[in-house]
Coordinates of C-alpha atoms in Angstrom, one line a residue:
M1 CA -18.0 23.5 -176.4
L2 CA -18.8 20.6 -174.1
V3 CA -21.5 22.6 -172.2
E4 CA -23.1 23.8 -175.4
L5 CA -23.1 20.2 -176.7
L6 CA -24.8 19.0 -173.6
R7 CA -27.4 21.7 -173.9
Q8 CA -28.0 20.8 -177.6
Q9 CA -28.6 17.2 -176.7
G10 CA -31.0 18.1 -173.9
K11 CA -28.9 16.6 -171.2
T12 CA -29.6 17.4 -167.5
F13 CA -26.2 18.5 -166.0
H14 CA -24.7 20.5 -163.2
L15 CA -21.5 22.5 -163.6
A16 CA -19.3 21.6 -160.6
E17 CA -18.3 24.5 -158.3
S18 CA -15.7 22.6 -156.3
R19 CA -12.0 22.4 -156.9
T20 CA -11.3 18.8 -157.9
Y21 CA -8.7 18.4 -155.1
N22 CA -11.2 19.5 -152.4
R23 CA -12.5 16.0 -151.6
E24 CA -15.2 17.1 -149.1
S25 CA -16.6 19.7 -151.4
V26 CA -16.7 17.4 -154.4
L27 CA -18.3 14.7 -152.3
A28 CA -21.0 17.1 -151.1
E29 CA -21.8 18.0 -154.7
I30 CA -22.0 14.4 -155.8
E31 CA -24.3 13.6 -152.9
K32 CA -26.5 16.6 -153.7
Y33 CA -26.9 16.1 -157.4
K34 CA -26.5 12.3 -157.6
P35 CA -25.1 12.2 -161.2
T36 CA -25.0 9.1 -163.3
H37 CA -21.9 10.4 -165.1
I38 CA -19.0 12.7 -164.3
L39 CA -17.2 14.5 -167.2
N40 CA -13.9 15.8 -166.0
A41 CA -12.2 18.3 -168.2
A42 CA -10.2 19.9 -165.4
G43 CA -6.5 20.2 -165.7
V44 CA -3.6 22.6 -165.4
T45 CA -1.8 23.2 -168.7
G46 CA -0.3 26.6 -167.8
R47 CA -0.6 30.1 -169.2
P48 CA 0.4 30.9 -171.9
N49 CA 1.7 27.3 -172.3
V50 CA 3.1 24.3 -170.4
D51 CA 6.4 26.1 -169.6
W52 CA 4.4 27.6 -166.7
C53 CA 4.2 24.3 -165.0
E54 CA 8.0 24.1 -164.7
D55 CA 7.8 26.9 -162.2
H56 CA 4.5 26.0 -160.6
K57 CA 5.0 22.3 -159.8
A58 CA 2.9 22.2 -156.6
E59 CA -0.1 23.8 -158.3
T60 CA 0.3 21.5 -161.3
L61 CA 0.4 18.4 -159.1
R62 CA -2.6 19.5 -157.1
T63 CA -4.9 19.5 -160.0
N64 CA -3.4 17.1 -162.5
V65 CA -2.7 14.3 -160.0
L66 CA -4.4 14.9 -156.7
G67 CA -7.6 16.4 -158.2
T68 CA -7.9 13.9 -160.9
L69 CA -7.4 11.0 -158.6
T70 CA -9.9 12.5 -156.1
I71 CA -12.6 12.5 -158.8
A72 CA -11.8 9.0 -160.0
D73 CA -11.8 7.7 -156.4
L74 CA -15.1 9.2 -155.4
A75 CA -16.7 8.0 -158.7
D76 CA -15.4 4.5 -158.0
L77 CA -16.8 4.6 -154.4
K78 CA -20.2 5.9 -155.6
G79 CA -20.4 3.7 -158.7
I80 CA -20.5 6.6 -161.1
H81 CA -19.1 6.5 -164.6
H82 CA -16.1 8.9 -164.8
L83 CA -15.0 10.2 -168.2
L84 CA -11.7 12.1 -168.1
Y85 CA -10.4 14.3 -170.9
A86 CA -6.7 13.6 -170.4
T87 CA -3.8 13.9 -172.8
G88 CA -1.8 11.9 -175.3
C89 CA 1.2 14.2 -174.8
I90 CA 3.0 11.5 -172.8
F91 CA 4.8 9.9 -175.8
E92 CA 7.5 10.8 -178.2
Y93 CA 8.7 9.0 -181.3
D94 CA 11.3 6.3 -180.5
D95 CA 13.0 3.4 -182.2
A96 CA 9.9 1.2 -181.9
H97 CA 7.6 4.0 -183.0
P98 CA 9.5 6.0 -185.6
L99 CA 8.1 8.7 -187.9
G100 CA 6.0 6.8 -190.4
G101 CA 5.9 3.7 -188.2
P102 CA 3.3 2.2 -185.9
G103 CA 1.5 4.4 -183.4
F104 CA 1.5 4.1 -179.6
T105 CA -1.3 1.9 -178.3
E106 CA -3.3 2.1 -175.1
E107 CA -1.2 -0.6 -173.6
D108 CA 2.1 1.3 -174.1
T109 CA 3.7 3.0 -171.1
A110 CA 4.5 6.7 -171.4
N111 CA 8.0 7.4 -172.6
F112 CA 7.9 11.2 -172.6
H113 CA 8.7 13.1 -169.4
G114 CA 10.3 16.1 -171.0
S115 CA 7.9 18.5 -169.4
F116 CA 6.5 18.6 -165.8
Y117 CA 3.0 18.8 -167.3
S118 CA 3.5 15.6 -169.2
H119 CA 5.2 13.9 -166.3
T120 CA 2.1 14.6 -164.1
K121 CA -0.2 13.3 -166.7
A122 CA 1.8 10.1 -167.3
L123 CA 2.0 9.4 -163.6
C124 CA -1.8 9.9 -163.2
E125 CA -2.7 7.7 -166.2
D126 CA -0.9 4.8 -164.6
F127 CA -2.8 5.2 -161.4
L128 CA -6.1 5.6 -163.1
R129 CA -5.9 2.2 -164.7
N130 CA -6.9 0.8 -161.3
Y131 CA -10.3 2.5 -161.2
R132 CA -12.9 0.3 -162.8
N133 CA -15.4 3.2 -163.6
T134 CA -12.9 5.6 -165.3
C135 CA -12.6 6.1 -169.0
T136 CA -9.4 8.0 -169.8
L137 CA -9.3 9.9 -173.1
R138 CA -5.9 10.8 -174.5
V139 CA -6.6 14.1 -176.3
R140 CA -3.9 15.6 -178.4
M141 CA -3.4 19.1 -179.8
P142 CA -7.1 20.0 -179.6
I143 CA -8.5 21.8 -182.7
S144 CA -11.7 24.0 -182.6
D145 CA -13.7 25.6 -185.4
D146 CA -12.7 29.0 -184.3
L147 CA -9.6 30.9 -183.3
S148 CA -9.9 30.3 -179.5
P149 CA -6.7 31.1 -177.7
R150 CA -6.4 27.5 -176.5
S151 CA -6.8 26.0 -179.9
F152 CA -3.6 24.4 -181.5
V153 CA -4.2 26.4 -184.7
T154 CA -4.4 29.8 -182.9
K155 CA -1.2 29.0 -181.0
I156 CA 1.0 28.1 -184.0
V157 CA -0.1 30.8 -186.3
K158 CA 1.3 33.3 -183.8
Y159 CA 4.7 31.6 -183.6
D160 CA 7.6 33.1 -185.4
K161 CA 8.8 29.6 -186.3
V162 CA 7.3 26.2 -186.0
V163 CA 8.7 22.6 -186.1
D164 CA 7.2 20.4 -188.8
V165 CA 6.4 17.0 -187.4
P166 CA 3.4 14.8 -188.1
N167 CA 1.3 14.4 -185.0
S168 CA -2.0 12.9 -183.9
M169 CA -4.6 15.6 -183.2
T170 CA -8.1 15.9 -181.8
V171 CA -10.8 17.7 -183.8
L172 CA -13.2 18.7 -181.1
T173 CA -16.2 19.1 -183.3
D174 CA -15.8 15.5 -184.4
L175 CA -14.8 13.9 -181.1
L176 CA -16.6 15.7 -178.3
P177 CA -19.9 14.1 -179.4
V178 CA -18.1 10.7 -179.5
S179 CA -17.0 11.2 -175.9
L180 CA -20.6 11.5 -174.8
I181 CA -21.5 8.3 -176.7
M182 CA -18.6 6.6 -174.9
A183 CA -19.9 7.9 -171.5
E184 CA -23.5 6.8 -172.3
R185 CA -22.3 3.3 -173.3
G186 CA -20.2 3.0 -170.1
L187 CA -16.8 2.5 -171.8
T188 CA -13.9 2.3 -169.4
G189 CA -10.1 2.1 -169.7
V190 CA -7.7 4.1 -171.8
Y191 CA -8.5 5.3 -175.3
N192 CA -6.3 7.2 -177.8
F193 CA -8.8 10.0 -178.5
C194 CA -7.7 11.4 -181.8
N195 CA -8.8 11.4 -185.4
P196 CA -7.0 8.6 -187.3
G197 CA -3.7 9.4 -188.8
A198 CA -1.2 12.2 -188.3
I199 CA -0.9 15.7 -189.8
S200 CA 2.1 18.0 -189.7
H201 CA 2.4 21.6 -188.6
N202 CA 3.1 22.7 -192.1
E203 CA 0.1 20.9 -193.4
V204 CA -2.1 22.6 -190.9
L205 CA -0.7 26.0 -191.7
A206 CA -1.1 25.4 -195.4
L207 CA -4.8 24.9 -194.8
Y208 CA -4.9 28.1 -192.7
K209 CA -3.3 29.9 -195.6
K210 CA -5.8 28.3 -198.1
Y211 CA -9.0 29.1 -196.2
I212 CA -8.3 31.9 -193.7
D213 CA -5.3 34.1 -194.6
S214 CA -3.9 33.9 -198.1
D215 CA -1.0 36.3 -197.1
Y216 CA 0.1 34.1 -194.2
T217 CA 3.8 32.9 -194.2
W218 CA 5.8 30.9 -191.8
S219 CA 9.2 29.4 -191.4
N220 CA 10.5 26.2 -189.7
F221 CA 13.2 25.3 -187.3
T222 CA 14.3 22.0 -185.8
I223 CA 13.2 20.3 -182.6
E224 CA 16.7 20.9 -181.2
E225 CA 16.4 24.6 -182.0
Q226 CA 13.0 24.8 -180.5
N227 CA 14.2 23.2 -177.3
L228 CA 16.7 26.0 -176.9
I229 CA 13.9 28.6 -176.5
L230 CA 11.6 26.6 -174.2
K231 CA 11.8 25.7 -170.6
A232 CA 10.1 22.3 -171.3
K233 CA 10.3 20.0 -174.3
R234 CA 7.3 19.2 -176.4
S235 CA 5.8 15.8 -177.2
N236 CA 5.5 14.6 -180.8
N237 CA 3.8 11.3 -181.6
L238 CA 1.3 9.1 -183.5
L239 CA -1.3 7.4 -181.4
D240 CA -2.9 4.2 -182.8
H241 CA -6.7 4.7 -183.4
T242 CA -7.6 1.0 -183.7
K243 CA -9.1 0.5 -180.2
L244 CA -11.3 3.6 -180.4
V245 CA -12.6 2.8 -183.9
N246 CA -13.3 -0.9 -183.0
A247 CA -15.1 0.2 -179.8
L248 CA -17.5 2.3 -181.8
P249 CA -18.1 0.5 -185.1
D250 CA -21.3 2.5 -185.8
V251 CA -19.7 5.9 -185.3
E252 CA -17.8 7.7 -188.1
I253 CA -14.5 9.3 -187.1
L254 CA -12.9 11.2 -189.9
E255 CA -9.2 10.7 -190.9
I256 CA -7.3 13.8 -189.7
H257 CA -6.6 15.3 -193.1
E258 CA -10.2 15.2 -194.1
A259 CA -11.3 16.4 -190.7
M260 CA -8.9 19.4 -190.8
E261 CA -10.1 20.4 -194.3
R262 CA -13.6 20.6 -192.9
V263 CA -12.4 22.4 -189.8
F264 CA -11.0 25.3 -191.8
Q265 CA -14.1 25.4 -194.0
R266 CA -16.3 25.8 -190.9
M267 CA -13.8 28.2 -189.4
R268 CA -13.9 30.5 -192.4
A269 CA -17.7 30.6 -192.2
N270 CA -17.7 31.2 -188.5
L271 CA -15.1 34.0 -188.8
E272 CA -17.0 35.7 -191.5
R273 CA -20.2 35.6 -189.5
E274 CA -18.5 36.9 -186.4
G275 CA -16.8 39.8 -188.3
V276 CA -13.3 38.5 -187.5
W277 CA -12.4 37.7 -191.1
P278 CA -10.6 39.2 -192.9
D279 CA -9.4 42.2 -190.9
N280 CA -9.2 40.9 -187.3
L281 CA -7.2 37.7 -187.7
P282 CA -4.5 36.7 -185.1
K283 CA -1.2 38.5 -185.6
R284 CA 2.3 37.7 -184.3
A285 CA 3.5 39.8 -181.4

């Protein structure tokens, strides 16, 4: 999606060929192409999910910490703006931030280390605060307008059971263009990069049923029951959107419920055009 967006906007860009943790190779590409901005979407999340990281800790560290810090460090040395698509899955609801209460701000320190993936991201964010050219975007549960295997929607429709917890989420169609505006304006620091508000798993699946598959059904289980079948715990949180909205007063960012309604309207149209709807929708294993 990001590459297509850059093309649509007529940007001149180069797709890096180096591994982020190969400092000499990355430096050579920077010196060859002399970019004004670096957009870093590299990261290990695991296949099929973050449980993979529990058994591949060295590989996870290599990209999520060493690689990310390598890019940030070289960007700092070269005076290049560095935009990092990071994660907001480093928090969980607590006594100061209960369900229905205030969201976590950019000044809050990560309180969720229940997965090795989140642990590496939390450690890295803390270090990145020291780089003056880096803008760290806390993406959460990214949503696309299709049924891409990496989209949050595609994942949960295939689950036998889901938890039902309100969460901050990132609608990519809305927010990827915003990220390019942030890069162009040279914004730095940490930003909660989500649509305002929180939406629950059940609300998302109800929209899926409304627009995509009227026969779809699902059932819930508790977080405690979910933990029993996973190697790593999962993050649930609300991220405060105030800093992001105030930094871009001329940019509209839709509230998550309205944004999700529009996602599924676009998704239905896309699936029909691609011949996926109604006979080739995702099925549970």
